[in-house]
Structures are given as C-alpha cells and as structure tokens.
C-alpha cells in the first residue's frame, strides 16, 4: 500500500505538536482580544492568502497559523470583539469552539437516530428546551440549522404544504409581513417556489411595529377580491431597529382567518430567557412556527440557527424521505431524526457546540448576560438623548439602538453627514457600528449582543461618536 495514504493519520506526537500550536494561538488571541481593534480595513483585504496556493506539499503549522493571523483574522470585522456593535453580532464562546472540536474529531453523523442515537437525543433535548422557553409544546418539531435563513426555509416550506398552496394557487396566495422583515424570508419564499406569491407589506406604527388593524383590513380585502391569504410573518426583533410586532394581536387575526402564523425571532427569541425580555415576547407561543438563532442570543459561533414547528406531523410531511440504502435505519423511531425534518441529510453535529457551554456555564449565566444587553441598550439610548446633536427616534425594545447626528449648520446635509460619520467611526476601528435607512433618513445602529460588550464599551462608542461628529463639523466639506 502507498505509504502516502498514512500521512492523513498523524501519530500521537504529531497531533500534540499541532494541537499545542493551535491552542497557543487561540490563547494568545483571547488574551490580546480586549486591546485588538473591532475593525481593520487592510489594503489587500486578505489577498495575501492567495500567494500560498493549495499545493501537493504540506507546510508547517506555524506557517499556516501565520497566514491565518495576517490574512484572515486581522482584516475586516473582529467578530469576537466586544466592540462589535454592528449588524446583529454573533457569539464566539470558547466552550462552543471546544464543542465543535469534539464534534469534528469524533465525527458523529447526527442526521438519523439509528446512526447516532445519543447525538440526536442531545439535539432534540436542546430543541425541547428551546420550545419550553417560548411556550411551545414539548412534542413540537425542531431542527438545529446553519442559521436563520435555512431555518426560515424549513418553516415556510412546511407552511406551504400545511396550507395546501399548490402551484396553481401561488399567483393568488397572499403573504403578509412588514417592510422591516428580514430579507432571508423573501429569499426563502423564492427558493420554496413561492416567489410569485403576492406580498403585502403592512404599515407600521411610529416604533416600526406591524399595525394589526391594517393587517386585518388587508386580509379582508384580499378575500373579497377572490385571493387566498395563507401566511403571516411577524418579527420578534427586527434587524433594523429591534422592533417586536404585536404578537398576540396578530395571532388572533391568524386564527380568525385560518392563516399560518410564522414569527421570525432569529434575533429576539432568546431574550425569553431574560426576566425583562420574556414579557415583551408574549404571544410568540401562539405561532405555528418560530425561528431563533443560538448564534445571536446564546452567543454561540456563527452557523447556529434553530426552527421550531408546533405540529411535528406537518414538518415531517414536508421534509421526510425514504431510500432503499437507508432501510436499516427505518426501524429506529424513538426520537425524530433531523434528516426527516430538514432539507439536510449530511449535517454537522451542531448540538455539541450548544450543549457544552450550556452545561459548563449553566443557563443562569446566559440569562444574566442577556439581561445586561437589554440594560446596556437602555443606557445607550438614555445617554444619546443627553448628547447635543444626536437624535433617537425609536425607543429600543431589545438591544438595538437607532440614532443619527443632526449638524447645527443648515448647509450640512444630514444624510451625507451621517454617512461620513459612520465611515469615520469604522476607520477609527476601536468599535464597529453599522447603518440603515428609515424612510429617507440615513441612521446609525448600535447593536448590543456580544457577551463581551459591557458598559465601558458603550461609553467608548459614545465618546468616539462625539469626537468624530465634532471633527466632521469643524472640517466639513460638502
């Protein structure tokens, strides 16, 4: 046998050398993290990686790690930083990384119960725990996904079949949501073959929440016109401003008209753990399906979403499969297999990256961290209201704070000023903020959801905003 094939199986000593080098790299990164910038805009943006092409011959671990550090970890947003206050920050718990290491090394196939009964039990246990958080029944269907996009696709495909939306009905099958619904939902509709469905964007109130009266009126009008309303999509934490739609009122309308009720709680769902957050999500338990992302509210690394569907039978009817080569696995029915509730067959054992930190930290630590983020958002909002020139049009319901700076000189265009302000903050690099549009207003966003973000980080961000706004006013060029 060709001895080269054995190179893929390093011995004990070789494994230890590489493992120690990687662990040293990680420990150094975590030790330095508090002083590292939250954003770095390098000239080549990691293009130096291409100067070391994939080749026939190996390179030493120290050389590989040097490439990783310079070309991958340094440029762009430092997602592990507590200064990452843009978009909706992802997590990066250390124990989750160890969970991924364990999952990859043991390589359990967690798609079907027959193959890995313990792994499937673990993932289903986590999903039942999530169901309990939002008031879903214990026997609800669920799946740990790569993120909110695939979770939304699973939910909307299930809704399509449960509502009997066949191809002939699609052009007249109406969907109801708001203009602030996440774009992955529109993408999921298109991928699920529902791109021709009319979509009604229901008006929002001054806090950017769906107006139930307008929803009810739209459904009634569409029915009178001979159309087929079938799906309402509400948000429990919009990306733009963190708004929570009136979930209970929308649920009542969905029941009245027999529509599928989906709640996108990818960002906001896990605030149900926090004492002050749970009441804000009242009504989420009335949904037919809910999406919530552990890589947001539970601080797990990117690639961790979840979908919960109240009726397991409906989810299975959309996603189950059979194949002759899988006949040995068909008798194992003690637990629902993820492959029967999702488009995925081959899948990463995602449960371990969530189970391990929950077990090692305990749920109370997550509850306290989420409560802190809600407190920090209220703090940032209150501080911005006191700062001259800053405008805060939306009171935060969760942990997104929306604002802009209105310059004193009328000759300064407010939108242009804030576009320059966000670029100045990002170029500074100590914190990273993002922006959005509210109607025709260019707004800045402070999204507070990193477990490493604490009050000194918020104070630093506020200081930088004041400094950069003052510099821009003094040196303004239209």
Short mmCIF file of N, CA, C and O in Angstrom, two decimals, residues 24 91 103 114 187 229 233 241 415 477:
data_model
loop_
_atom_site.label_atom_id
_atom_site.label_comp_id
_atom_site.label_asym_id
_atom_site.label_seq_id
_atom_site.Cartn_x
_atom_site.Cartn_y
_atom_site.Cartn_z
N UNK A 24 -2.10 27.44 21.64
CA UNK A 24 -1.32 28.63 21.96
C UNK A 24 -1.81 29.84 21.16
O UNK A 24 -1.89 30.97 21.69
N UNK A 91 -21.83 35.29 18.27
CA UNK A 91 -21.12 35.00 19.50
C UNK A 91 -19.71 34.49 19.24
O UNK A 91 -19.04 34.92 18.31
N UNK A 103 -16.95 17.52 18.23
CA UNK A 103 -17.88 17.01 17.22
C UNK A 103 -17.14 16.63 15.94
O UNK A 103 -17.44 15.60 15.32
N UNK A 114 -30.68 6.24 14.15
CA UNK A 114 -30.01 4.94 14.06
C UNK A 114 -28.49 5.11 14.08
O UNK A 114 -27.78 4.34 14.72
N UNK A 187 -36.20 35.53 0.45
CA UNK A 187 -35.34 34.54 -0.22
C UNK A 187 -35.89 33.14 -0.02
O UNK A 187 -35.92 32.32 -0.95
N UNK A 229 -55.40 34.42 1.06
CA UNK A 229 -54.42 34.70 2.13
C UNK A 229 -54.02 33.40 2.82
O UNK A 229 -54.88 32.55 3.10
N UNK A 233 -46.19 36.72 8.46
CA UNK A 233 -44.85 36.68 9.03
C UNK A 233 -44.68 37.89 9.94
O UNK A 233 -44.69 39.04 9.47
N UNK A 241 -34.28 47.94 13.68
CA UNK A 241 -34.45 48.71 14.92
C UNK A 241 -34.73 47.83 16.14
O UNK A 241 -34.88 48.35 17.24
N UNK A 415 -28.05 63.48 5.96
CA UNK A 415 -27.73 62.13 5.50
C UNK A 415 -26.26 62.00 5.12
O UNK A 415 -25.58 61.04 5.49
N UNK A 477 -16.65 69.43 4.46
CA UNK A 477 -16.58 69.78 3.05
C UNK A 477 -17.71 69.04 2.37
O UNK A 477 -17.77 67.81 2.40
#
